[in-house]
mmCIF file of C-alpha atoms and ligand atoms in Angstrom:
data_model
loop_
_atom_site.group_PDB
_atom_site.id
_atom_site.type_symbol
_atom_site.label_atom_id
_atom_site.label_comp_id
_atom_site.label_asym_id
_atom_site.label_seq_id
_atom_site.Cartn_x
_atom_site.Cartn_y
_atom_site.Cartn_z
ATOM 1 C CA UNK A 27 16.411 126.197 -33.058
ATOM 2 C CA UNK A 28 14.866 129.446 -31.885
ATOM 3 C CA UNK A 29 15.544 130.729 -28.381
ATOM 4 C CA UNK A 30 12.983 131.469 -25.656
ATOM 5 C CA UNK A 31 9.825 133.199 -26.932
ATOM 6 C CA UNK A 32 8.184 136.158 -25.177
ATOM 7 C CA UNK A 33 5.083 138.120 -26.000
ATOM 8 C CA UNK A 34 6.380 141.369 -27.431
ATOM 9 C CA UNK A 35 3.647 143.874 -28.247
ATOM 10 C CA UNK A 36 -0.088 143.894 -28.807
ATOM 11 C CA UNK A 37 -0.940 144.219 -32.478
ATOM 12 C CA UNK A 38 -4.741 144.134 -32.606
ATOM 13 C CA UNK A 39 -7.168 144.045 -29.686
ATOM 14 C CA UNK A 40 -10.190 141.753 -29.459
ATOM 15 C CA UNK A 41 -12.407 144.787 -30.233
ATOM 16 C CA UNK A 42 -10.401 145.732 -33.333
ATOM 17 C CA UNK A 43 -10.574 142.140 -34.566
ATOM 18 C CA UNK A 44 -14.336 141.968 -33.933
ATOM 19 C CA UNK A 45 -14.836 145.131 -35.988
ATOM 20 C CA UNK A 46 -12.789 143.775 -38.929
ATOM 21 C CA UNK A 47 -14.537 140.386 -38.831
ATOM 22 C CA UNK A 48 -17.911 142.153 -39.055
ATOM 23 C CA UNK A 49 -16.689 144.245 -41.992
ATOM 24 C CA UNK A 50 -15.345 141.187 -43.839
ATOM 25 C CA UNK A 51 -18.626 139.339 -43.251
ATOM 26 C CA UNK A 52 -20.409 142.302 -44.847
ATOM 27 C CA UNK A 53 -18.144 142.150 -47.921
ATOM 28 C CA UNK A 54 -18.646 138.386 -48.258
ATOM 29 C CA UNK A 55 -22.403 138.745 -47.866
ATOM 30 C CA UNK A 56 -22.502 141.321 -50.677
ATOM 31 C CA UNK A 57 -20.447 139.099 -53.005
ATOM 32 C CA UNK A 58 -22.169 135.788 -52.259
ATOM 33 C CA UNK A 59 -25.541 137.422 -52.625
ATOM 34 C CA UNK A 60 -27.492 135.142 -50.278
ATOM 35 C CA UNK A 61 -26.571 131.964 -52.196
ATOM 36 C CA UNK A 62 -25.372 128.723 -50.676
ATOM 37 C CA UNK A 63 -21.683 127.939 -50.310
ATOM 38 C CA UNK A 64 -19.180 125.814 -48.448
ATOM 39 C CA UNK A 65 -16.916 127.494 -45.879
ATOM 40 C CA UNK A 66 -13.667 125.551 -45.560
ATOM 41 C CA UNK A 67 -11.426 126.394 -42.627
ATOM 42 C CA UNK A 68 -7.740 125.572 -42.823
ATOM 43 C CA UNK A 69 -6.769 124.064 -39.474
ATOM 44 C CA UNK A 70 -5.533 124.651 -36.976
ATOM 45 C CA UNK A 71 -4.795 128.383 -36.896
ATOM 46 C CA UNK A 72 -8.078 129.605 -38.376
ATOM 47 C CA UNK A 73 -10.464 127.916 -35.944
ATOM 48 C CA UNK A 74 -11.142 130.981 -33.783
ATOM 49 C CA UNK A 75 -11.425 133.319 -36.784
ATOM 50 C CA UNK A 76 -13.755 130.854 -38.527
ATOM 51 C CA UNK A 77 -15.950 130.517 -35.443
ATOM 52 C CA UNK A 78 -16.408 134.292 -35.295
ATOM 53 C CA UNK A 79 -16.704 134.714 -39.071
ATOM 54 C CA UNK A 80 -19.487 132.159 -39.570
ATOM 55 C CA UNK A 81 -21.506 133.765 -36.778
ATOM 56 C CA UNK A 82 -20.931 137.202 -38.314
ATOM 57 C CA UNK A 83 -22.043 135.750 -41.678
ATOM 58 C CA UNK A 84 -25.203 134.425 -40.005
ATOM 59 C CA UNK A 85 -26.013 137.983 -38.904
ATOM 60 C CA UNK A 86 -25.904 138.834 -42.625
ATOM 61 C CA UNK A 87 -28.260 135.961 -43.444
ATOM 62 C CA UNK A 88 -25.602 133.531 -44.717
ATOM 63 C CA UNK A 89 -25.423 130.007 -43.287
ATOM 64 C CA UNK A 90 -22.686 128.132 -45.152
ATOM 65 C CA UNK A 91 -21.970 124.472 -44.563
ATOM 66 C CA UNK A 92 -18.618 124.311 -42.747
ATOM 67 C CA UNK A 93 -15.819 121.828 -43.343
ATOM 68 C CA UNK A 94 -12.188 121.595 -42.288
ATOM 69 C CA UNK A 95 -8.947 120.908 -44.073
ATOM 70 C CA UNK A 96 -5.528 120.676 -42.481
ATOM 71 C CA UNK A 97 -2.354 121.356 -44.415
ATOM 72 C CA UNK A 98 0.966 121.861 -42.795
ATOM 73 C CA UNK A 99 4.222 123.488 -43.786
ATOM 74 C CA UNK A 100 5.415 124.216 -40.263
ATOM 75 C CA UNK A 101 7.151 122.250 -37.550
ATOM 76 C CA UNK A 102 8.085 123.950 -34.303
ATOM 77 C CA UNK A 103 9.852 126.798 -36.079
ATOM 78 C CA UNK A 104 8.577 130.166 -37.262
ATOM 79 C CA UNK A 105 9.493 129.947 -40.909
ATOM 80 C CA UNK A 106 7.774 127.868 -43.534
ATOM 81 C CA UNK A 107 9.772 124.861 -44.754
ATOM 82 C CA UNK A 108 8.264 125.199 -48.223
ATOM 83 C CA UNK A 109 6.604 121.787 -48.524
ATOM 84 C CA UNK A 110 2.923 121.596 -47.808
ATOM 85 C CA UNK A 111 1.529 118.277 -46.615
ATOM 86 C CA UNK A 112 -2.066 117.159 -46.152
ATOM 87 C CA UNK A 113 -2.882 116.358 -42.517
ATOM 88 C CA UNK A 114 -6.676 116.148 -42.540
ATOM 89 C CA UNK A 115 -8.990 115.645 -45.523
ATOM 90 C CA UNK A 116 -12.319 117.309 -46.196
ATOM 91 C CA UNK A 117 -15.323 115.282 -45.100
ATOM 92 C CA UNK A 118 -17.741 116.747 -47.673
ATOM 93 C CA UNK A 119 -17.643 116.730 -51.487
ATOM 94 C CA UNK A 120 -16.706 120.065 -53.084
ATOM 95 C CA UNK A 121 -17.631 119.179 -56.665
ATOM 96 C CA UNK A 122 -19.734 121.962 -58.146
ATOM 97 C CA UNK A 123 -19.682 123.943 -54.890
ATOM 98 C CA UNK A 124 -18.873 127.586 -54.344
ATOM 99 C CA UNK A 125 -16.163 127.636 -51.707
ATOM 100 C CA UNK A 126 -14.989 130.229 -49.217
ATOM 101 C CA UNK A 127 -11.534 129.105 -48.101
ATOM 102 C CA UNK A 128 -10.560 130.568 -44.721
ATOM 103 C CA UNK A 129 -7.055 130.756 -43.273
ATOM 104 C CA UNK A 130 -5.483 132.589 -40.387
ATOM 105 C CA UNK A 131 -2.542 134.135 -42.189
ATOM 106 C CA UNK A 132 -1.192 134.483 -45.697
ATOM 107 C CA UNK A 133 2.579 134.340 -45.444
ATOM 108 C CA UNK A 134 4.582 132.799 -48.317
ATOM 109 C CA UNK A 135 1.236 131.855 -49.857
ATOM 110 C CA UNK A 136 2.247 128.229 -50.431
ATOM 111 C CA UNK A 137 -0.438 126.836 -48.092
ATOM 112 C CA UNK A 138 -3.309 128.790 -49.623
ATOM 113 C CA UNK A 139 -2.071 128.126 -53.153
ATOM 114 C CA UNK A 140 -1.861 124.374 -52.477
ATOM 115 C CA UNK A 141 -5.323 124.358 -50.896
ATOM 116 C CA UNK A 142 -6.804 126.248 -53.884
ATOM 117 C CA UNK A 143 -5.179 123.791 -56.305
ATOM 118 C CA UNK A 144 -6.565 120.820 -54.346
ATOM 119 C CA UNK A 145 -10.083 122.263 -54.318
ATOM 120 C CA UNK A 146 -9.906 123.095 -58.021
ATOM 121 C CA UNK A 147 -8.788 119.514 -58.767
ATOM 122 C CA UNK A 148 -11.732 118.231 -56.748
ATOM 123 C CA UNK A 149 -14.085 120.246 -58.966
ATOM 124 C CA UNK A 150 -15.025 123.292 -56.868
ATOM 125 C CA UNK A 151 -17.136 125.609 -59.036
ATOM 126 C CA UNK A 152 -15.689 128.781 -57.534
ATOM 127 C CA UNK A 153 -13.082 129.443 -54.841
ATOM 128 C CA UNK A 154 -12.805 132.664 -52.854
ATOM 129 C CA UNK A 155 -10.180 133.100 -50.188
ATOM 130 C CA UNK A 156 -10.385 134.876 -46.858
ATOM 131 C CA UNK A 157 -7.525 135.474 -44.426
ATOM 132 C CA UNK A 158 -7.401 137.313 -41.134
ATOM 133 C CA UNK A 159 -3.812 138.462 -41.648
ATOM 134 C CA UNK A 160 -1.602 139.060 -44.668
ATOM 135 C CA UNK A 161 2.178 139.499 -44.742
ATOM 136 C CA UNK A 162 2.639 140.732 -48.349
ATOM 137 C CA UNK A 163 6.406 141.190 -47.959
ATOM 138 C CA UNK A 164 6.870 137.446 -47.399
ATOM 139 C CA UNK A 165 5.036 136.225 -50.492
ATOM 140 C CA UNK A 166 6.595 133.460 -52.609
ATOM 141 C CA UNK A 167 3.504 132.101 -54.401
ATOM 142 C CA UNK A 168 1.629 134.610 -56.598
ATOM 143 C CA UNK A 169 -1.607 134.680 -54.606
ATOM 144 C CA UNK A 170 -3.711 137.380 -52.989
ATOM 145 C CA UNK A 171 -6.741 136.804 -50.778
ATOM 146 C CA UNK A 172 -10.183 138.043 -51.822
ATOM 147 C CA UNK A 173 -10.894 139.164 -48.251
ATOM 148 C CA UNK A 174 -8.225 140.300 -45.780
ATOM 149 C CA UNK A 175 -8.536 141.397 -42.164
ATOM 150 C CA UNK A 176 -5.231 143.175 -41.601
ATOM 151 C CA UNK A 177 -1.984 143.615 -43.524
ATOM 152 C CA UNK A 178 1.098 143.315 -41.318
ATOM 153 C CA UNK A 179 4.871 143.434 -41.681
ATOM 154 C CA UNK A 180 7.330 140.588 -41.305
ATOM 155 C CA UNK A 181 6.625 139.754 -37.662
ATOM 156 C CA UNK A 182 5.605 136.507 -35.965
ATOM 157 C CA UNK A 183 2.110 136.739 -34.574
ATOM 158 C CA UNK A 184 0.232 134.682 -31.964
ATOM 159 C CA UNK A 185 -3.211 134.761 -30.352
ATOM 160 C CA UNK A 186 -6.799 134.517 -31.587
ATOM 161 C CA UNK A 187 -6.160 130.904 -32.660
ATOM 162 C CA UNK A 188 -2.595 131.408 -33.913
ATOM 163 C CA UNK A 189 0.068 129.488 -32.060
ATOM 164 C CA UNK A 190 3.730 129.049 -31.444
ATOM 165 C CA UNK A 191 4.386 125.385 -30.619
ATOM 166 C CA UNK A 192 0.650 124.993 -29.985
ATOM 167 C CA UNK A 193 0.662 127.700 -27.286
ATOM 168 C CA UNK A 194 -0.898 131.189 -27.161
ATOM 169 C CA UNK A 195 -4.023 130.248 -29.165
ATOM 170 C CA UNK A 196 -6.267 131.365 -26.272
ATOM 171 C CA UNK A 197 -5.224 135.035 -26.356
ATOM 172 C CA UNK A 198 -8.243 137.215 -27.223
ATOM 173 C CA UNK A 199 -6.156 139.610 -29.337
ATOM 174 C CA UNK A 200 -3.134 139.317 -31.635
ATOM 175 C CA UNK A 201 0.373 139.947 -30.349
ATOM 176 C CA UNK A 202 3.869 139.662 -31.753
ATOM 177 C CA UNK A 203 6.280 137.102 -30.385
ATOM 178 C CA UNK A 204 9.940 137.879 -29.906
ATOM 179 C CA UNK A 205 12.740 135.406 -29.392
ATOM 180 C CA UNK A 206 15.446 136.147 -26.857
ATOM 181 C CA UNK A 207 18.650 134.259 -26.347
ATOM 182 C CA UNK A 208 22.074 133.691 -27.830
ATOM 183 C CA UNK A 209 22.344 134.088 -31.616
ATOM 184 C CA UNK A 210 21.440 130.808 -33.271
ATOM 185 C CA UNK A 211 19.593 129.681 -30.159
ATOM 186 C CA UNK A 212 20.636 127.360 -27.365
HETATM 187 P P1 5GP B 303 2.380 130.106 -45.877
HETATM 188 O O1 5GP B 303 2.177 128.769 -46.532
HETATM 189 O O2 5GP B 303 1.543 131.211 -46.453
HETATM 190 O O3 5GP B 303 3.832 130.488 -45.785
HETATM 191 O O4 5GP B 303 2.034 129.897 -44.388
HETATM 192 C C1 5GP B 303 0.795 130.000 -43.934
HETATM 193 C C2 5GP B 303 0.716 129.328 -42.591
HETATM 194 O O5 5GP B 303 1.901 129.541 -41.813
HETATM 195 C C3 5GP B 303 -0.401 129.965 -41.821
HETATM 196 O O6 5GP B 303 -1.601 129.289 -42.060
HETATM 197 C C4 5GP B 303 0.089 129.831 -40.402
HETATM 198 O O7 5GP B 303 -0.328 128.578 -39.899
HETATM 199 C C5 5GP B 303 1.582 129.848 -40.495
HETATM 200 N N1 5GP B 303 2.110 131.201 -40.169
HETATM 201 C C6 5GP B 303 2.665 132.101 -41.005
HETATM 202 N N2 5GP B 303 3.011 133.224 -40.375
HETATM 203 C C7 5GP B 303 2.661 133.034 -39.087
HETATM 204 C C8 5GP B 303 2.726 133.856 -37.915
HETATM 205 O O8 5GP B 303 3.186 135.009 -37.900
HETATM 206 N N3 5GP B 303 2.249 133.311 -36.760
HETATM 207 C C9 5GP B 303 1.730 132.041 -36.688
HETATM 208 N N4 5GP B 303 1.307 131.614 -35.514
HETATM 209 N N5 5GP B 303 1.630 131.253 -37.777
HETATM 210 C C10 5GP B 303 2.088 131.745 -38.953
HETATM 211 MG MG1 MG B 304 -2.285 127.856 -40.790
#
């Protein structure tokens, strides 16, 4: 068990995030070249990022169909348990589709790798991946995202849709969370 969490320091402000989301949308627009595609958001953490990204994509003339997939490798703790389970299925067929897979954060990489494998098995024609945050030092699965907002160190981050125990998702920016208390928790 972890001890009491506290917001530690601001990592990226709402303005900095907005700027990066616009830049990523520009990169995606160049690569997808105006064609149709399916944007798949990995719930729950990516819902705020996805909401901003699809509207930034619209400003670049792209209007993907949006669907949601929920995989989970986390309980109430801050480290991945290594098994990824399906919590919510896609509602649309992906066979033959170009897919932009969107997640909040690339940590060990197991979630994104599992999602890519599932979409490939379901016959996606092409899969590109987009993450707001990347923690390269934590990688277990050999995967890199095609589009990345920010690279960060080994810290636990909340805000802008990312939670700890389903809290902090409302924060407009991204902040690190620190755990205080006796070693091993109480
Ligand atoms: P992975 O499978 O890459 O280890 O884990 C990815 C998932 O773990 C992310 O989609 C996210 O839900 C969660 N995660 C990893 N690092 C963090 C973090 O720093 N903060 C929060 N809130 N979630 C994280
Ligand atoms: Mg997630």
